[in-house]
mmCIF file of C-alpha atoms in Angstrom:
data_model
loop_
_atom_site.group_PDB
_atom_site.id
_atom_site.type_symbol
_atom_site.label_atom_id
_atom_site.label_comp_id
_atom_site.label_asym_id
_atom_site.label_seq_id
_atom_site.Cartn_x
_atom_site.Cartn_y
_atom_site.Cartn_z
ATOM 1 C CA UNK A 19 0.778 18.945 26.569
ATOM 2 C CA UNK A 20 1.413 15.639 28.294
ATOM 3 C CA UNK A 21 -0.384 13.916 25.441
ATOM 4 C CA UNK A 22 1.711 15.375 22.793
ATOM 5 C CA UNK A 23 4.770 14.536 24.566
ATOM 6 C CA UNK A 24 3.602 10.889 24.889
ATOM 7 C CA UNK A 25 2.769 10.551 21.154
ATOM 8 C CA UNK A 26 6.135 12.102 20.366
ATOM 9 C CA UNK A 27 7.950 9.475 22.540
ATOM 10 C CA UNK A 28 5.907 6.650 20.811
ATOM 11 C CA UNK A 29 6.861 8.095 17.389
ATOM 12 C CA UNK A 30 10.698 8.075 18.260
ATOM 13 C CA UNK A 31 10.427 4.542 19.642
ATOM 14 C CA UNK A 32 8.677 3.441 16.406
ATOM 15 C CA UNK A 33 11.306 5.128 14.271
ATOM 16 C CA UNK A 34 14.143 3.520 16.196
ATOM 17 C CA UNK A 35 12.535 0.071 15.916
ATOM 18 C CA UNK A 36 11.984 0.608 12.276
ATOM 19 C CA UNK A 37 15.621 1.690 11.467
ATOM 20 C CA UNK A 38 17.114 -1.005 13.524
ATOM 21 C CA UNK A 39 14.865 -3.835 12.132
ATOM 22 C CA UNK A 40 16.396 -3.513 8.713
ATOM 23 C CA UNK A 41 19.877 -3.958 10.213
ATOM 24 C CA UNK A 42 18.700 -6.892 12.317
ATOM 25 C CA UNK A 43 17.331 -8.685 9.338
ATOM 26 C CA UNK A 44 20.272 -7.992 7.085
ATOM 27 C CA UNK A 45 22.504 -9.224 9.906
ATOM 28 C CA UNK A 46 20.511 -12.393 10.338
ATOM 29 C CA UNK A 47 20.811 -13.070 6.632
ATOM 30 C CA UNK A 48 24.650 -12.400 6.499
ATOM 31 C CA UNK A 49 25.578 -16.045 7.116
ATOM 32 C CA UNK A 50 23.272 -17.384 4.306
ATOM 33 C CA UNK A 51 19.763 -17.599 2.989
ATOM 34 C CA UNK A 52 16.785 -18.133 5.119
ATOM 35 C CA UNK A 53 12.957 -17.972 4.940
ATOM 36 C CA UNK A 54 10.604 -15.774 6.934
ATOM 37 C CA UNK A 55 9.694 -18.264 9.774
ATOM 38 C CA UNK A 56 13.463 -19.262 10.004
ATOM 39 C CA UNK A 57 14.412 -15.493 10.477
ATOM 40 C CA UNK A 58 11.918 -14.961 13.168
ATOM 41 C CA UNK A 59 13.170 -18.182 15.027
ATOM 42 C CA UNK A 60 16.843 -17.120 14.626
ATOM 43 C CA UNK A 61 16.082 -13.653 15.993
ATOM 44 C CA UNK A 62 14.359 -15.027 19.004
ATOM 45 C CA UNK A 63 17.063 -17.740 19.596
ATOM 46 C CA UNK A 64 20.106 -15.409 19.106
ATOM 47 C CA UNK A 65 18.889 -12.587 21.227
ATOM 48 C CA UNK A 66 17.053 -14.756 23.858
ATOM 49 C CA UNK A 67 13.947 -13.046 23.009
ATOM 50 C CA UNK A 68 15.332 -9.607 23.803
ATOM 51 C CA UNK A 69 14.829 -8.335 20.273
ATOM 52 C CA UNK A 70 11.652 -10.371 19.517
ATOM 53 C CA UNK A 71 9.456 -8.799 16.784
ATOM 54 C CA UNK A 72 5.978 -9.845 15.825
ATOM 55 C CA UNK A 73 5.629 -11.766 12.615
ATOM 56 C CA UNK A 74 3.501 -8.992 11.241
ATOM 57 C CA UNK A 75 6.320 -6.513 11.766
ATOM 58 C CA UNK A 76 8.958 -8.736 10.035
ATOM 59 C CA UNK A 77 7.327 -9.566 6.841
ATOM 60 C CA UNK A 78 6.837 -5.983 5.721
ATOM 61 C CA UNK A 79 10.566 -5.329 6.389
ATOM 62 C CA UNK A 80 11.407 -8.339 4.210
ATOM 63 C CA UNK A 81 9.131 -6.796 1.466
ATOM 64 C CA UNK A 82 10.946 -3.555 1.767
ATOM 65 C CA UNK A 83 14.314 -5.140 1.463
ATOM 66 C CA UNK A 84 13.249 -7.131 -1.519
ATOM 67 C CA UNK A 85 11.830 -4.045 -3.237
ATOM 68 C CA UNK A 86 15.069 -2.194 -2.524
ATOM 69 C CA UNK A 87 17.055 -5.079 -4.108
ATOM 70 C CA UNK A 88 18.966 -5.579 -0.840
ATOM 71 C CA UNK A 89 17.857 -9.214 -0.788
ATOM 72 C CA UNK A 90 17.258 -11.572 -3.572
ATOM 73 C CA UNK A 91 14.521 -14.227 -3.242
ATOM 74 C CA UNK A 92 13.862 -17.715 -4.536
ATOM 75 C CA UNK A 93 10.887 -20.082 -4.035
ATOM 76 C CA UNK A 94 11.209 -23.568 -3.021
ATOM 77 C CA UNK A 95 8.264 -25.927 -2.816
ATOM 78 C CA UNK A 96 8.911 -28.965 -0.440
ATOM 79 C CA UNK A 97 7.486 -32.310 -1.404
ATOM 80 C CA UNK A 98 4.758 -31.766 1.152
ATOM 81 C CA UNK A 99 3.586 -28.367 2.235
ATOM 82 C CA UNK A 100 3.466 -24.911 0.837
ATOM 83 C CA UNK A 101 6.084 -23.005 -1.060
ATOM 84 C CA UNK A 102 8.793 -21.237 0.962
ATOM 85 C CA UNK A 103 10.325 -17.900 -0.027
ATOM 86 C CA UNK A 104 14.009 -17.820 0.722
ATOM 87 C CA UNK A 105 15.927 -14.552 1.199
ATOM 88 C CA UNK A 106 19.600 -13.868 0.728
ATOM 89 C CA UNK A 107 21.596 -10.768 0.795
ATOM 90 C CA UNK A 108 22.619 -9.234 -2.567
ATOM 91 C CA UNK A 109 25.917 -7.205 -2.981
ATOM 92 C CA UNK A 110 23.922 -4.082 -2.403
ATOM 93 C CA UNK A 111 22.452 -5.730 0.716
ATOM 94 C CA UNK A 112 26.016 -6.509 2.033
ATOM 95 C CA UNK A 113 27.079 -2.947 1.461
ATOM 96 C CA UNK A 114 23.983 -1.656 3.261
ATOM 97 C CA UNK A 115 24.713 -3.947 6.173
ATOM 98 C CA UNK A 116 28.203 -2.434 6.359
ATOM 99 C CA UNK A 117 26.792 1.032 6.269
ATOM 100 C CA UNK A 118 24.036 0.468 8.800
ATOM 101 C CA UNK A 119 26.471 -1.394 11.140
ATOM 102 C CA UNK A 120 28.834 1.699 10.978
ATOM 103 C CA UNK A 121 25.921 3.992 11.630
ATOM 104 C CA UNK A 122 24.599 1.953 14.487
ATOM 105 C CA UNK A 123 28.053 1.820 16.079
ATOM 106 C CA UNK A 124 28.538 5.513 15.817
ATOM 107 C CA UNK A 125 25.205 6.210 17.213
ATOM 108 C CA UNK A 126 25.603 3.770 20.154
ATOM 109 C CA UNK A 127 29.050 5.222 21.056
ATOM 110 C CA UNK A 128 27.696 8.715 20.984
ATOM 111 C CA UNK A 129 24.683 7.736 23.162
ATOM 112 C CA UNK A 130 26.898 5.891 25.603
ATOM 113 C CA UNK A 131 29.284 8.817 25.861
ATOM 114 C CA UNK A 132 26.414 11.098 26.500
ATOM 115 C CA UNK A 133 24.694 8.952 29.065
ATOM 116 C CA UNK A 134 28.043 8.263 30.890
ATOM 117 C CA UNK A 135 28.691 11.966 31.027
ATOM 118 C CA UNK A 136 25.228 12.398 32.544
ATOM 119 C CA UNK A 137 25.857 9.584 35.159
ATOM 120 C CA UNK A 138 29.247 11.064 36.043
ATOM 121 C CA UNK A 139 27.767 14.530 36.585
ATOM 122 C CA UNK A 140 25.426 13.000 39.221
ATOM 123 C CA UNK B 21 -12.745 -18.668 14.467
ATOM 124 C CA UNK B 22 -10.871 -17.092 11.572
ATOM 125 C CA UNK B 23 -9.287 -19.489 9.208
ATOM 126 C CA UNK B 24 -5.870 -18.897 7.534
ATOM 127 C CA UNK B 25 -7.571 -18.396 4.262
ATOM 128 C CA UNK B 26 -10.038 -15.831 5.676
ATOM 129 C CA UNK B 27 -7.072 -13.908 7.280
ATOM 130 C CA UNK B 28 -5.073 -13.855 4.111
ATOM 131 C CA UNK B 29 -8.013 -12.830 2.101
ATOM 132 C CA UNK B 30 -8.565 -9.921 4.467
ATOM 133 C CA UNK B 31 -5.017 -8.874 4.261
ATOM 134 C CA UNK B 32 -4.854 -9.018 0.461
ATOM 135 C CA UNK B 33 -8.241 -7.638 0.031
ATOM 136 C CA UNK B 34 -7.225 -4.466 1.755
ATOM 137 C CA UNK B 35 -4.449 -3.921 -0.878
ATOM 138 C CA UNK B 36 -5.192 -2.504 -4.306
ATOM 139 C CA UNK B 37 -5.157 -5.018 -7.144
ATOM 140 C CA UNK B 38 -2.023 -3.347 -8.434
ATOM 141 C CA UNK B 39 0.027 -3.766 -5.361
ATOM 142 C CA UNK B 40 3.467 -5.066 -6.207
ATOM 143 C CA UNK B 41 3.999 -8.783 -5.427
ATOM 144 C CA UNK B 42 0.473 -9.052 -4.077
ATOM 145 C CA UNK B 43 0.105 -12.703 -5.033
ATOM 146 C CA UNK B 44 3.518 -13.526 -3.442
ATOM 147 C CA UNK B 45 2.539 -11.738 -0.215
ATOM 148 C CA UNK B 46 -0.463 -14.113 0.083
ATOM 149 C CA UNK B 47 1.643 -17.236 -0.583
ATOM 150 C CA UNK B 48 4.276 -16.225 1.876
ATOM 151 C CA UNK B 49 1.798 -15.626 4.652
ATOM 152 C CA UNK B 50 0.088 -18.875 3.862
ATOM 153 C CA UNK B 51 3.490 -20.605 4.120
ATOM 154 C CA UNK B 52 4.238 -18.929 7.410
ATOM 155 C CA UNK B 53 0.981 -19.742 8.986
ATOM 156 C CA UNK B 54 1.222 -23.375 7.915
ATOM 157 C CA UNK B 55 4.739 -23.656 9.189
ATOM 158 C CA UNK B 56 3.799 -22.184 12.620
ATOM 159 C CA UNK B 57 0.675 -24.436 12.957
ATOM 160 C CA UNK B 58 2.757 -27.496 11.810
ATOM 161 C CA UNK B 59 5.149 -26.672 14.788
ATOM 162 C CA UNK B 60 2.322 -26.938 17.215
ATOM 163 C CA UNK B 61 1.242 -23.243 17.592
ATOM 164 C CA UNK B 62 -2.496 -22.695 17.693
ATOM 165 C CA UNK B 63 -3.905 -20.898 14.651
ATOM 166 C CA UNK B 64 -5.359 -18.066 16.855
ATOM 167 C CA UNK B 65 -1.928 -17.494 18.326
ATOM 168 C CA UNK B 66 -0.282 -17.338 14.852
ATOM 169 C CA UNK B 67 -2.904 -14.824 13.596
ATOM 170 C CA UNK B 68 -2.429 -12.778 16.696
ATOM 171 C CA UNK B 69 1.260 -12.583 16.112
ATOM 172 C CA UNK B 70 0.623 -11.448 12.538
ATOM 173 C CA UNK B 71 -1.668 -8.643 13.810
ATOM 174 C CA UNK B 72 -4.777 -7.042 12.529
ATOM 175 C CA UNK B 73 -5.294 -7.847 8.782
ATOM 176 C CA UNK B 74 -5.749 -4.186 7.877
ATOM 177 C CA UNK B 75 -2.807 -3.043 9.826
ATOM 178 C CA UNK B 76 -0.583 -5.767 8.318
ATOM 179 C CA UNK B 77 -1.684 -4.758 4.813
ATOM 180 C CA UNK B 78 -0.969 -1.171 5.543
ATOM 181 C CA UNK B 79 2.490 -2.071 6.853
ATOM 182 C CA UNK B 80 3.187 -3.706 3.433
ATOM 183 C CA UNK B 81 1.746 -0.707 1.591
ATOM 184 C CA UNK B 82 3.835 1.730 3.632
ATOM 185 C CA UNK B 83 6.875 0.217 1.754
ATOM 186 C CA UNK B 84 5.488 1.124 -1.625
ATOM 187 C CA UNK B 85 6.204 4.722 -2.475
ATOM 188 C CA UNK B 86 3.181 6.616 -3.689
ATOM 189 C CA UNK B 87 4.259 8.631 -6.731
ATOM 190 C CA UNK B 88 1.519 11.251 -7.635
ATOM 191 C CA UNK B 89 0.157 10.790 -11.136
ATOM 192 C CA UNK B 90 0.973 13.847 -13.241
ATOM 193 C CA UNK B 91 -1.770 16.328 -14.114
ATOM 194 C CA UNK B 92 -1.590 15.504 -17.811
ATOM 195 C CA UNK B 93 -1.571 11.725 -17.294
ATOM 196 C CA UNK B 94 -4.732 12.280 -15.094
ATOM 197 C CA UNK B 95 -6.297 14.497 -17.780
ATOM 198 C CA UNK B 96 -5.622 11.963 -20.524
ATOM 199 C CA UNK B 97 -7.262 9.173 -18.431
ATOM 200 C CA UNK B 98 -10.230 11.428 -17.763
ATOM 201 C CA UNK B 99 -10.540 12.194 -21.517
ATOM 202 C CA UNK B 100 -10.550 8.412 -22.297
ATOM 203 C CA UNK B 101 -13.264 7.869 -19.615
ATOM 204 C CA UNK B 102 -15.399 10.710 -20.948
ATOM 205 C CA UNK B 103 -15.248 9.461 -24.436
ATOM 206 C CA UNK B 104 -16.094 5.871 -23.363
ATOM 207 C CA UNK B 105 -19.147 7.193 -21.519
ATOM 208 C CA UNK B 106 -20.033 9.993 -23.802
ATOM 209 C CA UNK B 107 -20.174 7.892 -27.042
ATOM 210 C CA UNK B 108 -23.170 5.675 -25.970
ATOM 211 C CA UNK B 109 -24.953 8.753 -24.396
ATOM 212 C CA UNK B 110 -24.667 10.781 -27.634
ATOM 213 C CA UNK B 111 -25.777 7.858 -29.623
ATOM 214 C CA UNK B 112 -28.785 7.426 -27.278
ATOM 215 C CA UNK B 113 -29.613 11.180 -27.613
ATOM 216 C CA UNK B 114 -29.343 11.026 -31.452
ATOM 217 C CA UNK B 115 -31.888 8.123 -31.498
ATOM 218 C CA UNK B 116 -34.175 9.982 -29.045
ATOM 219 C CA UNK B 117 -33.941 13.125 -31.156
ATOM 220 C CA UNK B 118 -34.856 11.362 -34.308
ATOM 221 C CA UNK B 119 -37.743 9.569 -32.503
ATOM 222 C CA UNK B 120 -39.342 12.588 -30.727
ATOM 223 C CA UNK B 121 -37.725 15.584 -32.325
ATOM 224 C CA UNK B 122 -40.247 15.999 -35.133
ATOM 225 C CA UNK B 123 -43.326 15.629 -32.856
ATOM 226 C CA UNK B 124 -42.478 17.856 -30.052
ATOM 227 C CA UNK B 125 -40.898 21.280 -30.340
ATOM 228 C CA UNK B 126 -39.433 21.241 -26.808
ATOM 229 C CA UNK B 127 -37.648 17.967 -27.455
ATOM 230 C CA UNK B 128 -34.233 19.761 -28.150
ATOM 231 C CA UNK B 129 -33.908 21.766 -24.846
ATOM 232 C CA UNK B 130 -35.216 18.730 -22.827
ATOM 233 C CA UNK B 131 -32.595 16.438 -24.444
ATOM 234 C CA UNK B 132 -29.771 18.902 -23.995
ATOM 235 C CA UNK B 133 -30.829 19.608 -20.430
ATOM 236 C CA UNK B 134 -31.159 15.979 -19.397
ATOM 237 C CA UNK B 135 -27.837 15.051 -21.106
ATOM 238 C CA UNK B 136 -26.163 17.940 -19.138
ATOM 239 C CA UNK B 137 -27.515 16.741 -15.884
ATOM 240 C CA UNK B 138 -27.683 13.089 -16.431
ATOM 241 C CA UNK B 139 -24.301 12.670 -18.236
ATOM 242 C CA UNK B 140 -22.071 13.862 -15.361
ATOM 243 C CA UNK B 141 -24.266 11.958 -12.873
ATOM 244 C CA UNK B 142 -23.970 8.659 -14.789
ATOM 245 C CA UNK B 143 -20.293 9.399 -15.336
ATOM 246 C CA UNK B 144 -19.712 9.919 -11.754
ATOM 247 C CA UNK B 145 -21.596 6.758 -10.758
ATOM 248 C CA UNK B 146 -19.709 4.640 -13.199
ATOM 249 C CA UNK B 147 -16.418 6.143 -12.068
ATOM 250 C CA UNK B 148 -17.265 5.625 -8.378
ATOM 251 C CA UNK B 149 -18.086 1.972 -8.962
ATOM 252 C CA UNK B 150 -14.884 1.309 -10.949
ATOM 253 C CA UNK B 151 -12.645 3.033 -8.587
ATOM 254 C CA UNK B 152 -14.267 1.317 -5.618
ATOM 255 C CA UNK B 153 -13.933 -2.146 -7.120
ATOM 256 C CA UNK B 154 -10.476 -1.916 -8.703
ATOM 257 C CA UNK B 155 -9.066 1.473 -8.032
ATOM 258 C CA UNK B 156 -9.044 2.124 -11.750
ATOM 259 C CA UNK B 157 -11.369 3.203 -14.509
ATOM 260 C CA UNK B 158 -10.598 2.095 -18.045
ATOM 261 C CA UNK B 159 -8.723 5.404 -18.649
ATOM 262 C CA UNK B 160 -6.718 5.108 -15.500
ATOM 263 C CA UNK B 161 -5.681 1.476 -16.428
ATOM 264 C CA UNK B 162 -4.694 2.511 -19.865
ATOM 265 C CA UNK B 163 -2.616 5.517 -18.369
ATOM 266 C CA UNK B 164 -1.070 3.405 -15.607
ATOM 267 C CA UNK B 165 -2.516 5.159 -12.593
ATOM 268 C CA UNK B 166 -4.822 4.233 -9.796
ATOM 269 C CA UNK B 167 -6.829 5.557 -6.866
ATOM 270 C CA UNK B 168 -5.747 4.740 -3.326
ATOM 271 C CA UNK B 169 -6.185 5.818 0.236
ATOM 272 C CA UNK B 170 -3.524 8.033 1.571
ATOM 273 C CA UNK B 171 -2.051 4.814 3.234
ATOM 274 C CA UNK B 172 -2.034 3.095 -0.239
ATOM 275 C CA UNK B 173 -4.865 0.814 0.558
ATOM 276 C CA UNK B 174 -7.985 0.267 -1.473
ATOM 277 C CA UNK B 175 -10.572 2.967 -1.218
ATOM 278 C CA UNK B 176 -13.965 2.282 0.332
ATOM 279 C CA UNK B 177 -17.449 2.952 -1.301
ATOM 280 C CA UNK B 178 -17.946 6.035 0.711
ATOM 281 C CA UNK B 179 -14.594 7.466 -0.426
ATOM 282 C CA UNK B 180 -15.440 6.610 -3.912
ATOM 283 C CA UNK B 181 -18.698 8.480 -3.728
ATOM 284 C CA UNK B 182 -17.171 11.579 -2.055
ATOM 285 C CA UNK B 183 -14.470 11.696 -4.756
ATOM 286 C CA UNK B 184 -17.264 12.042 -7.325
ATOM 287 C CA UNK B 185 -19.340 14.711 -5.539
ATOM 288 C CA UNK B 186 -17.882 17.535 -7.703
ATOM 289 C CA UNK B 187 -19.086 15.656 -10.713
ATOM 290 C CA UNK B 188 -22.567 15.208 -9.285
ATOM 291 C CA UNK B 189 -22.463 18.904 -8.150
ATOM 292 C CA UNK B 190 -21.116 20.049 -11.476
ATOM 293 C CA UNK B 191 -18.195 21.837 -9.923
ATOM 294 C CA UNK B 192 -15.559 19.406 -11.238
ATOM 295 C CA UNK B 193 -13.507 21.968 -13.006
ATOM 296 C CA UNK B 194 -13.126 24.145 -9.964
ATOM 297 C CA UNK B 195 -12.152 21.062 -7.966
ATOM 298 C CA UNK B 196 -9.553 20.064 -10.619
ATOM 299 C CA UNK B 197 -7.723 23.346 -10.194
ATOM 300 C CA UNK B 198 -6.711 22.356 -6.674
ATOM 301 C CA UNK B 199 -4.661 19.415 -8.030
ATOM 302 C CA UNK B 200 -2.405 21.984 -9.744
ATOM 303 C CA UNK B 201 -1.534 23.675 -6.356
ATOM 304 C CA UNK B 202 -1.536 20.945 -3.703
ATOM 305 C CA UNK B 203 1.455 19.051 -2.484
ATOM 306 C CA UNK B 204 0.242 15.587 -3.592
ATOM 307 C CA UNK B 205 -1.535 16.928 -6.609
ATOM 308 C CA UNK B 206 -4.866 16.194 -4.984
ATOM 309 C CA UNK B 207 -8.233 17.685 -5.860
ATOM 310 C CA UNK B 208 -10.059 19.253 -2.967
ATOM 311 C CA UNK B 209 -12.551 16.481 -2.801
ATOM 312 C CA UNK B 210 -9.723 13.984 -2.883
ATOM 313 C CA UNK B 211 -8.240 15.655 0.189
ATOM 314 C CA UNK B 212 -11.673 15.462 1.815
ATOM 315 C CA UNK B 213 -12.031 11.804 0.984
ATOM 316 C CA UNK B 214 -8.421 11.091 2.061
ATOM 317 C CA UNK B 215 -7.561 9.506 -1.418
ATOM 318 C CA UNK B 216 -4.849 10.034 -3.997
ATOM 319 C CA UNK B 217 -4.144 9.117 -7.617
ATOM 320 C CA UNK B 218 -0.849 7.578 -7.969
ATOM 321 C CA UNK B 219 1.402 5.856 -10.537
ATOM 322 C CA UNK B 220 1.031 2.063 -10.834
ATOM 323 C CA UNK B 221 4.392 0.376 -10.072
ATOM 324 C CA UNK B 222 6.026 -1.398 -12.986
ATOM 325 C CA UNK B 223 6.192 -4.645 -11.056
ATOM 326 C CA UNK B 224 2.548 -4.610 -10.009
ATOM 327 C CA UNK B 225 0.499 -7.742 -10.005
ATOM 328 C CA UNK B 226 3.266 -10.181 -9.834
#
């Protein structure tokens, strides 16, 4: 029984992370276009490492956003070095960012209210 | 030590050839690794951050919805494959019949028997080789469908063989009936081998 509870907790954690990663990446792209490495660096810098994700987690999210047409891409080849793939929000991506931000705020407010009630009861 | 190219080859090698944007994924990973290394990070560290190649490939593949190929599309693909394999077999049988039919009275039942046993065996072997190498037989390629693991990754040689066991055991038509009733339209031996036949994405191969 303990095992199944543990794996369930892991599952919830994974789903939360998966859901919030999309919002995080869309938010990081809101000011303007960026390429993969730049997005990872911005995420680490802007959250002081608190929301750090592995590179192997970020790229599949970018892939998902591209396939869903929430971001548009362009390739740029510097004079020296390998081509970079730049991502920018599409109109659909901006709408999705607004929707996810609203969802996240509602969720966070509800959770805070619930946890506060629990603390007050103690 | 794993080189960047080894790593990328392993990631991409885990993906079926028809994975959308497969070539772009390789280029982007190469770009990312190059950039990190140029910024002074050791290659081993960079690759560790990207994670196990198979896991990374499956993370990408998890973003590609697997749409089951319809029964009729699969049947049409199978028909094409059967015709392709059957034509030379029948030609061979005809030649053999002409050569030995007149001198041996048992030639006809022997030829029919060996074709009935050898034909499905040969068909199963050729199908297993094609599906293991590219995920597609000629028929599947023409009909825009492919074989993948349940995760969307390329199938292994073992899985390709298990998929063909009903053909070898001559119970294919019974096995096919399962695909009419299962959730993901899988044959019984596809469920056993943890494989599926799915539609190829329209932007595949870019």
